[in-house]
Amino acid sequence: MGIYESLMEIVGNDRVSNGQEERYFYSRDSGAQPSRKADYVVLPKTTEEVQKIVRLANRKKVPITPMGGGFTLSALAVPNRGGIVLDMKGMDRILEVNEMSRYAVIEAGVTQGALQSYLRRNHPDLQHSTPEAPPAVTVVANALIQGHGHISPRYGVNSDMINGLEVVLPTGEVCTIGSRSVGPSWFTRGPLPDLAGLFVGWYGTTGIVTKLAMRLYPKPKFRDVFVFSTDEIDLIPEAISGVTRLDLLEDFFLITQEKPDWMNHCFFVIILSAHGEEELTLKRDLYKNFFHDFAGGGKVDFVEDLHPALRKRFLDVPPLAALAADFRKGGGFEYTGAILPIDKIPEAWRKGIEISHRYNMLCSYVHQVLPGPGIMFGFNYSFNRADPKDRENTRKALEESNRLTYELGGMVWKGELEAQRMTMDRMDPNTLQLITRVKGLLDPAGIMNPGNWDPGERR
Ligand SMILES: Cc1cc2nc3c(=O)[nH]c(=O)nc-3n(C[C@H](O)[C@H](O)[C@H](O)COP(=O)(O)OP(=O)(O)OC[C@H]3O[C@@H](n4cnc5c(N)ncnc54)[C@H](O)[C@@H]3O)c2cc1C
């Protein structure tokens, strides 16, 4: 029996396709990477179906690329060697919300939007860490790529919030990780060997996560946004260090854009939350005083008259901080997510502006401060999707900002293949060998999202 017929036997006629339209759609994403080739698209509904598909893929030596929302912009869910795209969005059940221990158990296809509205309706005192990505992205893939959400500056990146997993291994066995592997509850990941690390950051090359338990957090009754601005780029590291040392904020991002002129400053956007008004006032005053006295005083201004529309956008969950981008006709948007030490921000800031200008783009930045403190420094580029030259320029700008990231001692987050090559070129050879051995051990047939974290892909 052929692959297509076998897939139909597993999931039925309606959830598999090798039609031209579906293959076109799944052969690209909305970023600037060139399109590649998907041969089959399958939407499994159950872990058992995923298992059967994986076993079939092993027998037929056909690659599998798991996909959530497909929104990394780095084509991480676009197949490199053809084969099956396993679109997980059909597995969309929220299986449990435990109010007492504060976690949710969800299937791999549950989107950010779905979990957010489910919690609002049924558990209004709880929230999950929501990235500023489109609502159609999946909670599971976001956690697996070490994404970050609106409470990450306070509680950690989203992969830190994983309590447990159910995974279909590349050889077809189903395996649970965390407290669920020894008892009925998903309340914690440790104290056990931390096997979640075998699936976090691997881009689907080590297994297919079918369920995930995600920590939830109390939703504060009061929230407010405070914005401060400066033109003293060299003071940013000290400001971040001081702001985070106070240890009172929920979210903290930095934005700027060259146009309109009033936006051409560095804005510190600080979201505070509290359970009472007094707590909020206290926190606000502490930050105002901090910036008032910062670096001898007079270096940072408090933005008193924040426009109500901006106030709303910053306080939305997720916030819409990316209004900074110089969106062009054609609507393309890309960014290098550079995870940088904060002392390198001034150099990154200046050199990033030069990169944008070299490719005739206006500079716009959105950076989120992460625990450490470190920063997700977004080198943002907008382009016309319909213009091949513009797409190529964007790829060159990404490559330059990836290289700059490494020169500055940082790392590229959710890197496209080229960025992964740069990472592997710089990696401790023993670490790279360990990665290769782990992949080989888990996926002896080499079927899982091949090309990613693959030293053979290096030039
Ligand atoms: C405008 C914009 C703003 C953004 N802002 C943020 C932000 O603030 N924070 C943030 O974290 N991200 C952000 N992103 C990046 C990205 O959209 C998110 O990280 C998103 O959550 C990725 O999820 P996804 O479902 O789209 O992943 P996919 O692209 O579908 O998958 C990502 C990787 O995980 C693998 N994978 C998917 N599902 C599984 C599975 N079940 N098992 C094993 N492997 C799997 C895929 O093969 C792929 O390698 C933004 C993107 C855009 C376009």
Coordinates of C-alpha atoms and ligand atoms in Angstrom, one line a residue:
M1 CA 0.0 0.0 0.0
G2 CA 1.3 3.5 -0.8
I3 CA 2.0 6.2 1.8
Y4 CA -1.1 8.2 1.0
E5 CA -3.4 5.1 1.2
S6 CA -1.8 4.1 4.5
L7 CA -2.3 7.6 5.9
M8 CA -6.0 7.4 4.9
E9 CA -6.3 4.1 6.6
I10 CA -5.0 5.7 9.8
V11 CA -6.9 9.0 9.9
G12 CA -9.7 8.6 7.3
N13 CA -10.2 10.6 4.1
D14 CA -10.9 14.0 5.6
R15 CA -7.7 14.6 7.5
V16 CA -5.1 13.8 5.0
S17 CA -4.2 15.4 1.7
N18 CA -1.6 15.3 -1.0
G19 CA -3.5 17.9 -3.1
Q20 CA -1.7 20.8 -4.7
E21 CA -3.4 23.5 -2.7
E22 CA -2.6 22.0 0.7
R23 CA 1.0 21.2 -0.3
Y24 CA 1.5 24.7 -1.5
F25 CA 0.2 26.2 1.7
Y26 CA 2.3 23.9 3.9
S27 CA 5.5 24.4 1.9
R28 CA 6.1 27.9 3.1
D29 CA 5.4 30.2 6.1
S30 CA 4.9 33.9 6.5
G31 CA 8.6 34.7 7.0
A32 CA 11.2 35.5 4.4
Q33 CA 12.7 31.9 3.9
P34 CA 12.4 30.4 0.5
S35 CA 9.5 27.8 0.1
R36 CA 10.3 24.1 0.4
K37 CA 8.3 21.0 -0.3
A38 CA 5.6 19.2 1.7
D39 CA 4.3 15.9 0.2
Y40 CA 1.5 15.0 2.6
V41 CA -0.5 17.0 5.2
V42 CA -2.1 15.0 8.0
L43 CA -4.2 16.2 10.9
P44 CA -4.2 13.6 13.6
K45 CA -6.9 13.7 16.3
T46 CA -5.4 11.2 18.9
T47 CA -2.1 10.1 20.3
E48 CA -2.7 6.6 18.8
E49 CA -3.0 8.1 15.3
V50 CA 0.3 9.9 15.8
Q51 CA 1.9 6.7 16.9
K52 CA 0.6 4.8 13.8
I53 CA 1.8 7.6 11.5
V54 CA 5.3 7.6 13.2
R55 CA 5.5 3.8 12.8
L56 CA 4.5 4.1 9.1
A57 CA 7.1 6.8 8.6
N58 CA 9.7 4.6 10.1
R59 CA 8.8 1.7 7.8
K60 CA 8.7 3.9 4.7
K61 CA 11.6 6.1 5.7
V62 CA 9.5 9.2 5.1
P63 CA 10.3 12.4 7.0
I64 CA 7.8 13.9 9.5
T65 CA 7.6 17.6 10.4
P66 CA 5.4 18.4 13.4
M67 CA 3.6 21.7 13.1
G68 CA 1.6 23.9 15.5
G69 CA 0.6 27.3 14.2
G70 CA 3.6 27.5 11.9
F71 CA 4.3 31.1 13.0
T72 CA 8.0 31.1 14.1
L73 CA 8.8 33.0 10.8
S74 CA 11.9 30.9 10.6
A75 CA 10.3 28.1 8.6
L76 CA 10.9 25.6 11.5
A77 CA 7.7 23.7 10.6
V78 CA 8.3 23.7 6.9
P79 CA 9.8 20.3 5.8
N80 CA 13.4 20.4 4.5
R81 CA 13.3 17.0 2.9
G82 CA 9.6 16.7 1.9
G83 CA 7.4 14.0 3.5
I84 CA 4.6 14.5 6.0
V85 CA 3.6 17.7 7.7
L86 CA 1.8 16.6 10.9
D87 CA -0.5 19.5 11.6
M88 CA -1.3 19.1 15.3
K89 CA -4.2 21.6 15.4
G90 CA -6.7 18.8 15.2
M91 CA -5.6 17.8 18.8
D92 CA -7.2 20.7 20.4
R93 CA -8.7 19.6 23.7
I94 CA -8.1 21.3 27.0
L95 CA -8.1 18.2 29.2
E96 CA -7.8 19.6 32.7
V97 CA -7.4 22.8 34.6
N98 CA -6.3 22.3 38.2
E99 CA -7.2 25.4 40.1
M100 CA -5.6 24.3 43.3
S101 CA -2.1 23.3 41.9
R102 CA -2.5 25.9 39.1
Y103 CA -1.8 24.1 35.9
A104 CA -3.6 23.1 32.6
V105 CA -3.2 19.9 30.7
I106 CA -3.7 20.5 27.0
E107 CA -3.2 18.7 23.7
A108 CA -0.6 19.9 21.2
G109 CA -3.0 21.8 19.0
V110 CA -4.5 24.1 21.6
T111 CA -3.9 27.6 20.4
Q112 CA -2.9 30.6 22.6
G113 CA -6.3 32.2 21.8
A114 CA -8.2 29.1 22.7
L115 CA -6.5 28.7 26.1
Q116 CA -6.8 32.3 26.9
S117 CA -10.5 32.5 26.2
Y118 CA -11.2 29.2 28.0
L119 CA -9.4 30.5 31.1
R120 CA -11.3 33.8 30.9
R121 CA -14.6 32.0 30.7
N122 CA -14.0 29.2 33.2
H123 CA -11.1 30.2 35.5
P124 CA -11.1 34.0 35.5
D125 CA -8.5 34.2 38.4
L126 CA -5.9 32.3 36.4
Q127 CA -3.7 33.1 33.4
H128 CA -1.0 31.6 31.3
S129 CA 2.1 33.3 29.9
T130 CA 0.9 34.7 26.6
P131 CA 3.3 35.5 23.8
E132 CA 2.7 38.6 21.6
A133 CA 2.3 36.2 18.6
P134 CA -0.9 35.7 16.6
P135 CA -3.6 33.9 18.6
A136 CA -3.4 30.9 16.2
V137 CA 0.0 29.9 17.5
T138 CA 0.0 26.8 19.8
V139 CA 0.9 26.9 23.5
V140 CA 2.8 23.6 23.1
A141 CA 5.1 24.7 20.2
N142 CA 5.7 28.0 21.9
A143 CA 6.9 26.3 25.1
L144 CA 9.0 23.8 23.1
I145 CA 10.8 26.6 21.3
Q146 CA 11.5 28.4 24.6
G147 CA 9.1 31.3 23.8
H148 CA 8.3 34.1 26.2
G149 CA 5.0 35.7 27.2
H150 CA 3.5 38.7 29.0
I151 CA 4.6 37.5 32.5
S152 CA 8.0 36.0 31.5
P153 CA 10.0 38.9 33.0
R154 CA 8.4 37.9 36.3
Y155 CA 8.1 34.1 36.1
G156 CA 10.6 32.9 33.5
V157 CA 10.5 31.8 29.8
N158 CA 7.6 29.6 28.8
S159 CA 9.6 26.4 28.7
D160 CA 10.4 26.9 32.4
M161 CA 6.6 26.6 33.0
I162 CA 6.3 23.0 31.7
N163 CA 5.1 20.6 34.4
G164 CA 5.1 17.5 32.2
L165 CA 4.7 16.1 28.7
E166 CA 3.3 13.2 26.8
V167 CA 5.5 12.4 23.8
V168 CA 5.4 10.0 20.9
L169 CA 9.0 9.0 20.4
P170 CA 10.4 8.9 16.9
T171 CA 10.2 5.1 17.1
G172 CA 6.6 5.1 18.1
E173 CA 6.5 4.5 21.9
V174 CA 4.5 6.9 24.0
C175 CA 6.2 8.3 27.0
T176 CA 5.1 10.6 29.9
I177 CA 7.5 13.0 31.6
G178 CA 7.2 14.6 35.0
S179 CA 5.0 13.7 38.0
R180 CA 2.5 12.1 35.6
S181 CA 5.0 9.3 34.8
V182 CA 4.8 8.0 38.4
G183 CA 1.3 9.1 39.5
P184 CA -2.0 10.6 38.5
S185 CA -1.2 14.3 38.8
W186 CA 0.7 16.6 36.4
F187 CA 1.6 19.0 39.3
T188 CA 5.4 19.1 38.9
R189 CA 8.3 18.2 36.5
G190 CA 10.8 17.2 39.2
P191 CA 12.4 15.8 41.2
L192 CA 13.3 13.3 38.5
P193 CA 15.9 13.3 35.7
D194 CA 14.7 16.3 33.7
L195 CA 13.7 14.5 30.5
A196 CA 11.7 17.5 29.2
G197 CA 15.0 18.8 28.1
L198 CA 15.1 16.1 25.4
F199 CA 12.2 17.8 23.7
V200 CA 12.6 21.5 24.5
G201 CA 14.6 23.5 21.9
W202 CA 14.9 20.6 19.5
Y203 CA 12.4 21.8 16.8
G204 CA 10.6 18.5 16.7
T205 CA 13.7 16.4 15.9
T206 CA 13.4 14.2 19.0
G207 CA 9.7 13.4 19.2
I208 CA 6.2 14.6 18.9
V209 CA 4.6 16.1 22.0
T210 CA 1.0 15.2 22.2
K211 CA 0.1 16.6 25.6
L212 CA 1.7 19.2 27.9
A213 CA 1.0 20.4 31.4
M214 CA 1.5 24.1 31.6
R215 CA 1.7 26.2 34.8
L216 CA -0.9 28.8 35.4
Y217 CA -0.5 31.9 37.5
P218 CA -2.8 34.1 39.6
K219 CA -4.4 36.9 37.6
P220 CA -4.0 40.2 39.5
K221 CA -7.0 42.5 39.9
F222 CA -5.0 45.7 39.1
R223 CA -2.7 46.4 36.3
D224 CA -1.1 49.6 35.0
V225 CA 1.5 50.7 32.5
F226 CA 4.2 53.2 33.1
V227 CA 6.4 54.6 30.3
F228 CA 9.8 56.3 30.6
S229 CA 11.9 57.6 27.8
T230 CA 15.6 58.4 27.3
D231 CA 18.0 59.2 24.5
E232 CA 21.0 57.9 26.5
I233 CA 21.4 54.5 24.9
D234 CA 24.6 53.8 26.9
L235 CA 22.6 53.9 30.1
I236 CA 20.1 51.2 29.1
P237 CA 22.0 48.3 30.7
E238 CA 22.2 50.1 34.0
A239 CA 18.6 51.0 33.8
I240 CA 17.5 47.4 33.2
S241 CA 19.7 46.2 36.0
G242 CA 18.2 48.7 38.4
V243 CA 14.6 48.2 37.3
T244 CA 14.8 44.4 37.6
R245 CA 16.7 44.6 40.9
L246 CA 13.6 46.2 42.4
D247 CA 11.9 42.9 41.4
L248 CA 8.3 44.3 41.3
L249 CA 7.3 44.2 37.7
E250 CA 5.1 41.9 35.5
D251 CA 6.4 42.8 32.1
F252 CA 9.1 45.1 30.8
F253 CA 9.9 45.9 27.2
L254 CA 11.8 48.5 25.3
I255 CA 10.6 50.0 22.1
T256 CA 11.6 52.6 19.5
Q257 CA 10.9 53.5 15.9
E258 CA 12.5 56.1 13.7
K259 CA 9.2 57.4 12.4
P260 CA 7.2 59.3 13.5
D261 CA 9.7 61.6 15.1
W262 CA 8.0 61.4 18.6
M263 CA 8.7 57.7 18.7
N264 CA 12.4 58.1 18.0
H265 CA 13.6 57.6 21.6
C266 CA 14.1 54.6 23.8
F267 CA 10.9 53.9 25.6
F268 CA 10.9 51.7 28.7
V269 CA 7.5 50.2 29.0
I270 CA 6.8 48.8 32.5
I271 CA 3.7 46.8 33.3
L272 CA 2.9 46.6 37.0
S273 CA 0.2 44.4 38.5
A274 CA -1.1 44.2 42.1
H275 CA -3.8 42.7 44.2
G276 CA -4.8 46.1 45.7
E277 CA -4.6 49.7 44.7
E278 CA -2.2 50.6 47.5
E279 CA 0.3 47.9 46.3
L280 CA 0.0 49.4 42.8
T281 CA 0.7 52.9 44.0
L282 CA 3.6 51.8 46.0
K283 CA 5.2 50.0 43.1
R284 CA 4.5 52.9 40.7
D285 CA 6.1 55.4 43.1
L286 CA 9.2 53.2 43.5
Y287 CA 9.7 53.1 39.8
K288 CA 9.1 56.8 39.4
N289 CA 11.6 57.6 42.1
F290 CA 14.1 55.1 40.6
F291 CA 14.1 56.9 37.3
H292 CA 13.9 60.3 38.8
D293 CA 17.2 59.7 40.7
F294 CA 18.7 57.4 38.0
A295 CA 22.3 58.2 37.0
G296 CA 22.3 61.5 39.0
G297 CA 18.9 62.5 37.7
G298 CA 17.5 64.2 34.6
K299 CA 18.5 61.3 32.2
V300 CA 15.1 59.6 32.0
D301 CA 11.7 61.2 31.6
F302 CA 8.3 59.9 32.8
V303 CA 5.8 60.0 30.0
E304 CA 2.9 61.7 31.8
D305 CA 0.4 61.9 28.9
L306 CA 0.4 58.4 27.4
H307 CA -2.2 58.3 24.7
P308 CA -5.2 56.2 25.8
A309 CA -4.9 54.1 22.6
L310 CA -1.3 53.2 23.4
R311 CA -2.1 52.6 27.0
K312 CA -4.8 50.1 26.0
R313 CA -2.4 48.3 23.5
F314 CA 0.3 48.0 26.2
L315 CA -2.1 46.6 28.8
D316 CA -3.8 44.2 26.4
V317 CA -2.8 40.5 27.0
P318 CA -0.8 40.0 25.0
P319 CA 0.4 43.6 24.5
L320 CA 0.7 44.9 21.0
A321 CA 4.2 46.4 21.4
A322 CA 5.2 45.6 17.8
L323 CA 3.3 48.7 16.5
A324 CA 6.8 50.0 16.0
A325 CA 7.5 48.1 12.8
D326 CA 7.7 50.0 9.6
F327 CA 5.1 47.8 7.9
R328 CA 5.4 47.9 4.2
K329 CA 3.1 47.2 1.3
G330 CA 3.1 43.4 1.1
G331 CA 2.9 42.9 4.9
G332 CA 6.0 40.8 5.5
F333 CA 7.5 40.9 9.0
E334 CA 10.6 39.1 10.3
Y335 CA 12.9 39.3 13.2
T336 CA 16.1 37.9 14.6
G337 CA 15.3 37.1 18.2
A338 CA 18.7 37.7 19.7
I339 CA 19.0 36.6 23.3
L340 CA 21.7 39.0 24.6
P341 CA 23.5 39.9 27.8
I342 CA 22.2 43.3 28.8
D343 CA 25.7 45.0 28.7
K344 CA 25.7 44.5 24.9
I345 CA 22.5 46.4 24.3
P346 CA 24.1 49.7 23.3
E347 CA 26.3 48.1 20.7
A348 CA 23.5 46.0 19.3
W349 CA 21.2 49.1 19.2
R350 CA 23.6 51.1 17.1
K351 CA 24.7 48.3 14.8
G352 CA 21.1 47.1 14.3
I353 CA 20.2 50.6 13.0
E354 CA 23.1 50.4 10.6
I355 CA 21.8 47.0 9.3
S356 CA 18.3 48.4 8.8
H357 CA 19.6 51.4 6.9
R358 CA 21.9 49.2 4.7
Y359 CA 18.8 47.5 3.5
N360 CA 16.7 50.7 3.1
M361 CA 14.5 49.9 6.1
L362 CA 13.6 52.2 8.9
C363 CA 14.7 50.8 12.2
S364 CA 12.1 49.7 14.7
Y365 CA 12.8 47.7 17.8
V366 CA 10.8 45.7 20.3
H367 CA 12.8 44.0 23.0
Q368 CA 11.5 42.1 26.0
V369 CA 13.6 41.9 29.2
L370 CA 13.9 38.3 30.4
P371 CA 14.8 36.9 33.8
G372 CA 18.5 36.9 34.4
P373 CA 18.3 39.7 33.5
G374 CA 18.9 39.1 29.8
I375 CA 17.0 40.5 26.8
M376 CA 15.2 39.2 23.7
F377 CA 16.6 41.9 21.4
G378 CA 14.3 41.9 18.3
F379 CA 16.1 43.0 15.1
N380 CA 12.9 43.7 13.2
Y381 CA 12.6 43.8 9.4
S382 CA 9.5 44.4 7.3
F383 CA 9.3 43.6 3.7
N384 CA 7.0 43.2 0.7
R385 CA 6.2 39.5 0.4
A386 CA 5.4 39.8 -3.3
D387 CA 8.9 41.3 -4.0
P388 CA 11.6 38.6 -4.4
K389 CA 14.4 41.3 -4.1
D390 CA 12.9 42.6 -0.9
R391 CA 12.7 39.1 0.6
E392 CA 16.3 38.4 -0.3
N393 CA 17.4 41.7 1.4
T394 CA 15.5 40.6 4.5
R395 CA 17.3 37.3 4.5
K396 CA 20.6 39.2 4.2
A397 CA 19.6 41.5 7.1
L398 CA 18.7 38.5 9.2
E399 CA 22.0 36.9 8.5
E400 CA 23.9 40.1 9.5
S401 CA 21.9 40.4 12.7
N402 CA 22.5 36.7 13.5
R403 CA 26.2 37.2 13.0
L404 CA 26.2 40.3 15.1
T405 CA 24.3 38.4 17.8
Y406 CA 27.1 35.9 18.0
E407 CA 29.8 38.5 17.9
L408 CA 28.2 40.1 20.9
G409 CA 28.2 36.8 22.8
G410 CA 24.5 36.2 22.4
M411 CA 22.4 33.4 20.9
V412 CA 19.8 33.4 18.1
W413 CA 16.4 32.2 19.4
K414 CA 14.2 30.0 17.1
G415 CA 16.8 30.3 14.3
E416 CA 16.2 29.4 10.7
L417 CA 18.5 26.8 9.1
E418 CA 21.2 29.4 8.4
A419 CA 21.1 30.6 12.0
Q420 CA 21.3 27.0 13.3
R421 CA 24.5 26.5 11.1
M422 CA 26.0 29.6 12.7
T423 CA 25.2 28.2 16.1
M424 CA 26.7 24.8 15.4
D425 CA 29.8 26.4 13.9
R426 CA 30.5 28.1 17.2
M427 CA 29.4 25.3 19.5
D428 CA 31.7 23.4 21.7
P429 CA 32.5 20.3 19.5
N430 CA 31.7 17.9 22.3
T431 CA 28.3 19.6 22.9
L432 CA 27.5 19.3 19.2
Q433 CA 28.5 15.6 19.3
L434 CA 26.2 15.1 22.3
I435 CA 23.3 16.7 20.3
T436 CA 24.0 14.4 17.4
R437 CA 24.2 11.3 19.6
V438 CA 21.0 12.1 21.4
K439 CA 19.2 12.6 18.1
G440 CA 20.7 9.4 16.7
L441 CA 19.6 7.5 19.8
L442 CA 16.0 8.7 19.8
D443 CA 15.5 8.8 16.0
P444 CA 17.7 6.1 14.5
A445 CA 15.9 6.3 11.1
G446 CA 16.5 10.1 10.9
I447 CA 12.9 10.9 10.0
M448 CA 12.1 13.7 12.5
N449 CA 12.2 17.2 10.9
P450 CA 15.5 16.4 9.2
G451 CA 17.9 19.2 8.5
N452 CA 17.4 20.9 11.9
W453 CA 20.2 20.7 14.4
D454 CA 22.0 18.6 11.8
P455 CA 25.8 19.2 11.6
G456 CA 25.7 17.7 8.1
E457 CA 23.8 20.8 7.0
R458 CA 26.9 22.9 7.8
R459 CA 28.7 24.4 4.8
Ligands
LIG1 C1 4.1 39.2 15.1 C2 4.7 38.1 15.9 C3 5.1 38.3 17.2 C4 5.6 37.3 17.9 N1 5.9 37.5 19.3 C5 6.3 36.5 20.0 C6 6.5 36.6 21.5 O1 6.2 37.7 22.0 N2 6.9 35.6 22.2 C7 7.2 34.4 21.6 O2 7.6 33.5 22.3 N3 7.1 34.2 20.3 C8 6.7 35.2 19.5 N4 6.5 35.0 18.1 C9 7.1 33.8 17.5 C10 6.2 32.6 17.3 O3 5.0 33.0 16.6 C11 5.7 32.0 18.6 O4 6.8 31.6 19.4 C12 4.8 30.8 18.4 O5 4.2 30.5 19.7 C13 5.4 29.6 17.9 O6 4.3 28.6 17.9 P1 3.8 27.9 16.6 O7 2.6 27.0 17.0 O8 3.5 28.8 15.5 O9 5.1 27.0 16.3 P2 5.5 26.1 15.0 O10 6.1 27.1 14.0 O11 4.3 25.4 14.5 O12 6.5 25.1 15.5 C14 7.7 25.5 16.1 C15 8.7 24.4 16.1 O13 8.2 23.4 17.0 C16 8.0 22.1 16.4 N5 6.7 21.6 16.9 C17 5.5 22.1 16.8 N6 4.6 21.4 17.4 C18 5.3 20.3 18.0 C19 4.9 19.2 18.7 N7 3.7 19.0 19.1 N8 5.9 18.3 19.1 C20 7.2 18.5 18.8 N9 7.6 19.6 18.0 C21 6.6 20.5 17.6 C22 7.9 22.4 14.9 O14 8.4 21.4 14.1 C23 8.9 23.6 14.8 O15 10.2 23.2 14.7 C24 6.0 36.0 17.3 C25 5.6 35.8 16.0 C26 5.0 36.8 15.3 C27 4.7 36.5 13.8

